PDB file of C-alpha atoms in Angstrom:
ATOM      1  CA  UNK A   1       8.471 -49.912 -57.379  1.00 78.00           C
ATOM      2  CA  UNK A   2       5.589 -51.491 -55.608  1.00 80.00           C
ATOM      3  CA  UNK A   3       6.519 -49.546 -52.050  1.00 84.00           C
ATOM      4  CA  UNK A   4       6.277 -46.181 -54.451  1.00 86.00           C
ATOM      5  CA  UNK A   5       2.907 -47.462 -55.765  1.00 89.00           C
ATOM      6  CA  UNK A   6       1.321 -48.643 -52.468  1.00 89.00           C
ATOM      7  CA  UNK A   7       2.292 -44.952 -51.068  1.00 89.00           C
ATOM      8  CA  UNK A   8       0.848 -43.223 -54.220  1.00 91.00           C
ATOM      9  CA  UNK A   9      -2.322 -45.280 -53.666  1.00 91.00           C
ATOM     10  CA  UNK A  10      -2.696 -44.741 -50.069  1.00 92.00           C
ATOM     11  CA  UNK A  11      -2.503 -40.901 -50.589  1.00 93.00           C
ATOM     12  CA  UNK A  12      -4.865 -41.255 -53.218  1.00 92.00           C
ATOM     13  CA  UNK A  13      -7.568 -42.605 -51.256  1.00 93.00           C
ATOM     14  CA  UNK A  14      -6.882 -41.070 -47.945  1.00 92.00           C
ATOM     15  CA  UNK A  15      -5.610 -43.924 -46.214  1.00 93.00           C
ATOM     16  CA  UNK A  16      -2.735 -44.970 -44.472  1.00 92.00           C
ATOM     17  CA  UNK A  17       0.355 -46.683 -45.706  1.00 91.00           C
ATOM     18  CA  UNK A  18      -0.762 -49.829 -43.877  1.00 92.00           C
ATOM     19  CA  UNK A  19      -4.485 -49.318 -44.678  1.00 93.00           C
ATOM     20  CA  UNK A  20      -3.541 -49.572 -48.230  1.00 93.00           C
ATOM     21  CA  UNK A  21      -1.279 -52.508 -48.324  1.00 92.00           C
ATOM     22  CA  UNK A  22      -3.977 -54.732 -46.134  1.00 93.00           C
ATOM     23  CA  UNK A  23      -6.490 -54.285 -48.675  1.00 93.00           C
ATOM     24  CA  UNK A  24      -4.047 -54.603 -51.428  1.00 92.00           C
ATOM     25  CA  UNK A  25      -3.668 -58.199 -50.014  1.00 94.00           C
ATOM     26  CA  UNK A  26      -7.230 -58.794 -49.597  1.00 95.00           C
ATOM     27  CA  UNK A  27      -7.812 -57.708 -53.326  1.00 93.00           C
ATOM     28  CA  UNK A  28      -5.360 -60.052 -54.409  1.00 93.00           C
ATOM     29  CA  UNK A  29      -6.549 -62.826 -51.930  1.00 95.00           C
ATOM     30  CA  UNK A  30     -10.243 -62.401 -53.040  1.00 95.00           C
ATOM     31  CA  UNK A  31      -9.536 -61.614 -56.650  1.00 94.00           C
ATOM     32  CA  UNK A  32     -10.576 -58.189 -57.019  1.00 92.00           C
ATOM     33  CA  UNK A  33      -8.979 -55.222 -58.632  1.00 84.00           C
ATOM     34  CA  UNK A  34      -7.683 -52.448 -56.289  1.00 83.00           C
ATOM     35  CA  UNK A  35      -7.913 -49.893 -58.639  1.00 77.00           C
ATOM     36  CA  UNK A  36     -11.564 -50.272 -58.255  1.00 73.00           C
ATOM     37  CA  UNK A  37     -11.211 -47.715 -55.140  1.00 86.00           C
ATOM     38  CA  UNK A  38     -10.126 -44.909 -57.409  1.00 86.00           C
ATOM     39  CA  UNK A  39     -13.370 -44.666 -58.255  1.00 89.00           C
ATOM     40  CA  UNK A  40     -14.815 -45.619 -55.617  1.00 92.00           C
ATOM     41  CA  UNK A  41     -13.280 -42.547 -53.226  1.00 92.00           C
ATOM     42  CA  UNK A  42     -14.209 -40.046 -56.046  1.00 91.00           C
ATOM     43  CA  UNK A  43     -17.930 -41.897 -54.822  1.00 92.00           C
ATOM     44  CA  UNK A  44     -17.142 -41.659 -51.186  1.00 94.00           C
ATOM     45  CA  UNK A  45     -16.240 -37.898 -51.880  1.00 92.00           C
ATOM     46  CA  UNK A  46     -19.181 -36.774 -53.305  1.00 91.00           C
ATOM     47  CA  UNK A  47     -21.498 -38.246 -51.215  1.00 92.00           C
ATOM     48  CA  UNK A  48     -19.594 -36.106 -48.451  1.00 92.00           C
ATOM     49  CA  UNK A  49     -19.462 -32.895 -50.211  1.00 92.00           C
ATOM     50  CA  UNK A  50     -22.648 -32.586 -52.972  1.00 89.00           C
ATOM     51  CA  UNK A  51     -25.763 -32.426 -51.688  1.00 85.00           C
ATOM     52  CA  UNK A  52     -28.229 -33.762 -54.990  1.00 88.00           C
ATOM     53  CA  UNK A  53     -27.441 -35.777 -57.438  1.00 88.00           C
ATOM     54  CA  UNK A  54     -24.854 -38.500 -57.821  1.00 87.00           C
ATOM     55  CA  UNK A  55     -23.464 -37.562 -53.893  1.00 89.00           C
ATOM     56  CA  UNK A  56     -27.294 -37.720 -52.624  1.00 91.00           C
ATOM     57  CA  UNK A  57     -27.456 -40.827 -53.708  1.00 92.00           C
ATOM     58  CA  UNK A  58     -24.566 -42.200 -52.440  1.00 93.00           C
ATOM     59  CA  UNK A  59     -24.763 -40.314 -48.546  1.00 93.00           C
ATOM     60  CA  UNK A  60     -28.478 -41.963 -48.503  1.00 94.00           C
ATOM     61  CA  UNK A  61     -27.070 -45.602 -49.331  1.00 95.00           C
ATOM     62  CA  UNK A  62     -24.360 -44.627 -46.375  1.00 96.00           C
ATOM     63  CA  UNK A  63     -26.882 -43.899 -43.682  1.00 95.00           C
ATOM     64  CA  UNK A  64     -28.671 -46.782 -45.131  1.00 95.00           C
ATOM     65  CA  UNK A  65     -25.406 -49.201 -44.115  1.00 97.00           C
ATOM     66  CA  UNK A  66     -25.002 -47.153 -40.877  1.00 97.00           C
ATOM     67  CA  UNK A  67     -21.637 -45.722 -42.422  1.00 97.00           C
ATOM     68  CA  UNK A  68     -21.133 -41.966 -40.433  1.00 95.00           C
ATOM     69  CA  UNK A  69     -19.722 -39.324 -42.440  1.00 93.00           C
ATOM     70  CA  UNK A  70     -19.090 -36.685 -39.799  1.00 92.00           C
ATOM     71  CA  UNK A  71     -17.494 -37.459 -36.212  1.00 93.00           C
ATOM     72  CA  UNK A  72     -18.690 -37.146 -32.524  1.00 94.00           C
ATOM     73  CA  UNK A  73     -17.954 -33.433 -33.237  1.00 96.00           C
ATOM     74  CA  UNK A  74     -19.733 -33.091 -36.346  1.00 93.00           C
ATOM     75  CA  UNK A  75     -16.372 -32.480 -38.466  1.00 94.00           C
ATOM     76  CA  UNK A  76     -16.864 -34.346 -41.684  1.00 93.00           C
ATOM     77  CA  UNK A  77     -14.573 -38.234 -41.700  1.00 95.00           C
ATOM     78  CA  UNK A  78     -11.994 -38.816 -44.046  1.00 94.00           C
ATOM     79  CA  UNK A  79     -12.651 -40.144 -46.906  1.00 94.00           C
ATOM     80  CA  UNK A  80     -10.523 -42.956 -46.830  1.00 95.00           C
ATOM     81  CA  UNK A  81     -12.390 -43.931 -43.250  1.00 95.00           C
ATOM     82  CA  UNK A  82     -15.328 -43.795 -45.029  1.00 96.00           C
ATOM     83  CA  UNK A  83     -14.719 -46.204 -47.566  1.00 96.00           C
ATOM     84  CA  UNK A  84     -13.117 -48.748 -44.854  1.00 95.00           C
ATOM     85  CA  UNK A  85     -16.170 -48.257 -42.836  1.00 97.00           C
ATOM     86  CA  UNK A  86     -18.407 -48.845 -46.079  1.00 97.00           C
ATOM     87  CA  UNK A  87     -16.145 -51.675 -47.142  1.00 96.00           C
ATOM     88  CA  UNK A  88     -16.747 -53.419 -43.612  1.00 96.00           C
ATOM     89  CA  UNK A  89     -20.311 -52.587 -44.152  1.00 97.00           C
ATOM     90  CA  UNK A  90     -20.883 -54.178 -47.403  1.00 97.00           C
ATOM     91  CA  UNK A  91     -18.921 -57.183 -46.821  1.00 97.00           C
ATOM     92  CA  UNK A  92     -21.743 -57.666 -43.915  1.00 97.00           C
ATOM     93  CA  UNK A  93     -24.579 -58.301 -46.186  1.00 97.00           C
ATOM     94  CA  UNK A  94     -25.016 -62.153 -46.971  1.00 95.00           C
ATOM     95  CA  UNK A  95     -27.292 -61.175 -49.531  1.00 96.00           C
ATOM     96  CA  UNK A  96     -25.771 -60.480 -52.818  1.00 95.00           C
ATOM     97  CA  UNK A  97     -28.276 -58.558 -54.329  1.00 96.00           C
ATOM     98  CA  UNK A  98     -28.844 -56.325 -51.525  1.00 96.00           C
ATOM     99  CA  UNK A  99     -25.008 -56.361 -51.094  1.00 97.00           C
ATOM    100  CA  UNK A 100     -24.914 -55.320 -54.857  1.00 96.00           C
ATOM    101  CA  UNK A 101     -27.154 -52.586 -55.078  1.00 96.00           C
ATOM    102  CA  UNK A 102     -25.414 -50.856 -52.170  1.00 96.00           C
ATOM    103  CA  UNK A 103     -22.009 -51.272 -53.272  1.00 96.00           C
ATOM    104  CA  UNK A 104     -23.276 -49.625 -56.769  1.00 96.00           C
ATOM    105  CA  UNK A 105     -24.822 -46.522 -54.518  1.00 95.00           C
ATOM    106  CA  UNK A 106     -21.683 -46.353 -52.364  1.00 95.00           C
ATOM    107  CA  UNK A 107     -19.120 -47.003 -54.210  1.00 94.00           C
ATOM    108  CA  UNK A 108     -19.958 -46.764 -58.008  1.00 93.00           C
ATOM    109  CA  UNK A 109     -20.885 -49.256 -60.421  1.00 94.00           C
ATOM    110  CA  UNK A 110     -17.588 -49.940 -61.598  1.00 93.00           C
ATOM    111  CA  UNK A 111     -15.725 -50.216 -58.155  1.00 93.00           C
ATOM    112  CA  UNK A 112     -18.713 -52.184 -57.288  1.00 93.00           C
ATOM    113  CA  UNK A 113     -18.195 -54.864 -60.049  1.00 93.00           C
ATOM    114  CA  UNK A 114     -13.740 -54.306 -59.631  1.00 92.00           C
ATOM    115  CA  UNK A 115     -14.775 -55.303 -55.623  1.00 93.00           C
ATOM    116  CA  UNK A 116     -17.845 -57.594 -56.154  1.00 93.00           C
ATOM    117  CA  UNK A 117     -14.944 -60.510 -54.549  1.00 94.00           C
ATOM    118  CA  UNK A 118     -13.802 -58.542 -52.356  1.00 94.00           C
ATOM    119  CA  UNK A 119     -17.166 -57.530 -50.330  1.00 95.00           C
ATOM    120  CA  UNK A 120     -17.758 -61.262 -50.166  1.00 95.00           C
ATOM    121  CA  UNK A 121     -14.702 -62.678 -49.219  1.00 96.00           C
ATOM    122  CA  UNK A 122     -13.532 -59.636 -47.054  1.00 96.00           C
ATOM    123  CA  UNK A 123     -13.707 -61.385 -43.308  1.00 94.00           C
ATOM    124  CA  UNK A 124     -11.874 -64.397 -44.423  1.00 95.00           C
ATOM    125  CA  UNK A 125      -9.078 -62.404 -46.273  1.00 96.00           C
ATOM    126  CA  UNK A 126      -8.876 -59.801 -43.300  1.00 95.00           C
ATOM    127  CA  UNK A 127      -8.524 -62.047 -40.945  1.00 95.00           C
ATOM    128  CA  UNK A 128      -5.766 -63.831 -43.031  1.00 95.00           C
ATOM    129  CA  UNK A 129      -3.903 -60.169 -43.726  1.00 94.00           C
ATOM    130  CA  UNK A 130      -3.970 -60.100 -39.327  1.00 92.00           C
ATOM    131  CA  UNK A 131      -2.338 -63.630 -39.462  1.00 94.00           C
ATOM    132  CA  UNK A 132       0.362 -62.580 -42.333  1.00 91.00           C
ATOM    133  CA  UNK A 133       0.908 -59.078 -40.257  1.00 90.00           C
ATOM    134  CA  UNK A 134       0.095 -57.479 -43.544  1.00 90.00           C
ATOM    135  CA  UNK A 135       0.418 -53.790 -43.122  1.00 82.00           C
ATOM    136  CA  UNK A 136       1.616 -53.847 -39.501  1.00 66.00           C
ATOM    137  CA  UNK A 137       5.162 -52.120 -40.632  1.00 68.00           C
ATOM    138  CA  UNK A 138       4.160 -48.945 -42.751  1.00 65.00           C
ATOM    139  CA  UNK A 139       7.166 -47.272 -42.315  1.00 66.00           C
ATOM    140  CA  UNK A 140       9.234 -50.246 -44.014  1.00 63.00           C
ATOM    141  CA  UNK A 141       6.820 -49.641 -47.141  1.00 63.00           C
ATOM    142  CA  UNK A 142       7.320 -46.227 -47.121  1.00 59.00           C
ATOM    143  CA  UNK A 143      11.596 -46.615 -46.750  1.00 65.00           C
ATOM    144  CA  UNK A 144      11.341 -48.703 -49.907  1.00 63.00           C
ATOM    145  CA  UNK A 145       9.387 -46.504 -51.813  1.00 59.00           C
ATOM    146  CA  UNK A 146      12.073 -43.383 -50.844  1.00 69.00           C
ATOM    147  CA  UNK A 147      15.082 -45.789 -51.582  1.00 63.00           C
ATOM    148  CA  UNK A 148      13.086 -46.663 -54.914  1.00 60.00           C
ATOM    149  CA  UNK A 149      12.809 -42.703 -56.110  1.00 66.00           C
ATOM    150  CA  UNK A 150      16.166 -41.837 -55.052  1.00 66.00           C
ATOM    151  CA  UNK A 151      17.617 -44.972 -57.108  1.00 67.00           C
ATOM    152  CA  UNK A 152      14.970 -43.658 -59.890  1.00 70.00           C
ATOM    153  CA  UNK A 153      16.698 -40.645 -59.802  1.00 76.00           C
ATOM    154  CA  UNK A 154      20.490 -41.507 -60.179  1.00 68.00           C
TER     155      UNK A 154
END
């Protein structure tokens, strides 16, 4: 059941099977709530495709962390990459205010608050996930989720 929910997730915010499961494990490390990056893509996602308002906002505080939205030939990113990249970004800032106010911009105030452990604690858990070999096997992930729908099914 968790393999099926790790792929759902992953497709849901644009990532990769092993994207998803590393920061899965560095929610849970760092005490945050994954489901904060629902939100937090639908964020990501307008500040790629609206041009005022809400998405204005939120492509300013991007250029702001130095987070690219289009590639070295000017096709627009992923969003998933995006909110990696913004992630990354955040979890930079030692200032928590600073840190705060850019993670509402970016990422919405809820996912901001769901992630606030998360964007501090990031390096430390990351670098723990690369130690575990969290997310290394995707395909394993996604063979459980498969065997978990077809024995859903029966």
């Amino acid at each position: 059941e968790l393999a099926r929910q790790t792929v759902d997730l992953a497709d849901k915010l644009s990532l990769t099977v092993g994207q998803t499961e590393r920061l899965q494990f560095i929610a849970e490390r760092t005490g945050s709530n994954i489901t904060g990056l629902g939100g937090a893509i639908n964020t990501i996602n307008r500040a790629l495709t609206e041009s005022g308002g809400r998405g204005r906002v939120a492509a300013d505080a991007l250029r702001a962390l130095g987070v690219a939205t289009v590639d070295a030939q000017g096709k627009q990113r992923e969003a998933g990459n995006v909110l990696l990249d913004t992630i990354k970004r955040l979890a930079q800032i030692n200032t928590e205010s600073t840190r705060t106010e850019l993670a509402i911009r970016t990422l919405g105030s809820s996912s901001a608050e769901n992630l606030k452990g998360l964007l501090k604690n990031f390096d430390e858990a990351s670098a723990a996930a690369t130690r575990f070999g969290i997310g290394v096997d995707e395909a394993a992930t996604k063979r459980l989720a498969e065997t978990n729908k077809k024995v859903t099914d029966l």
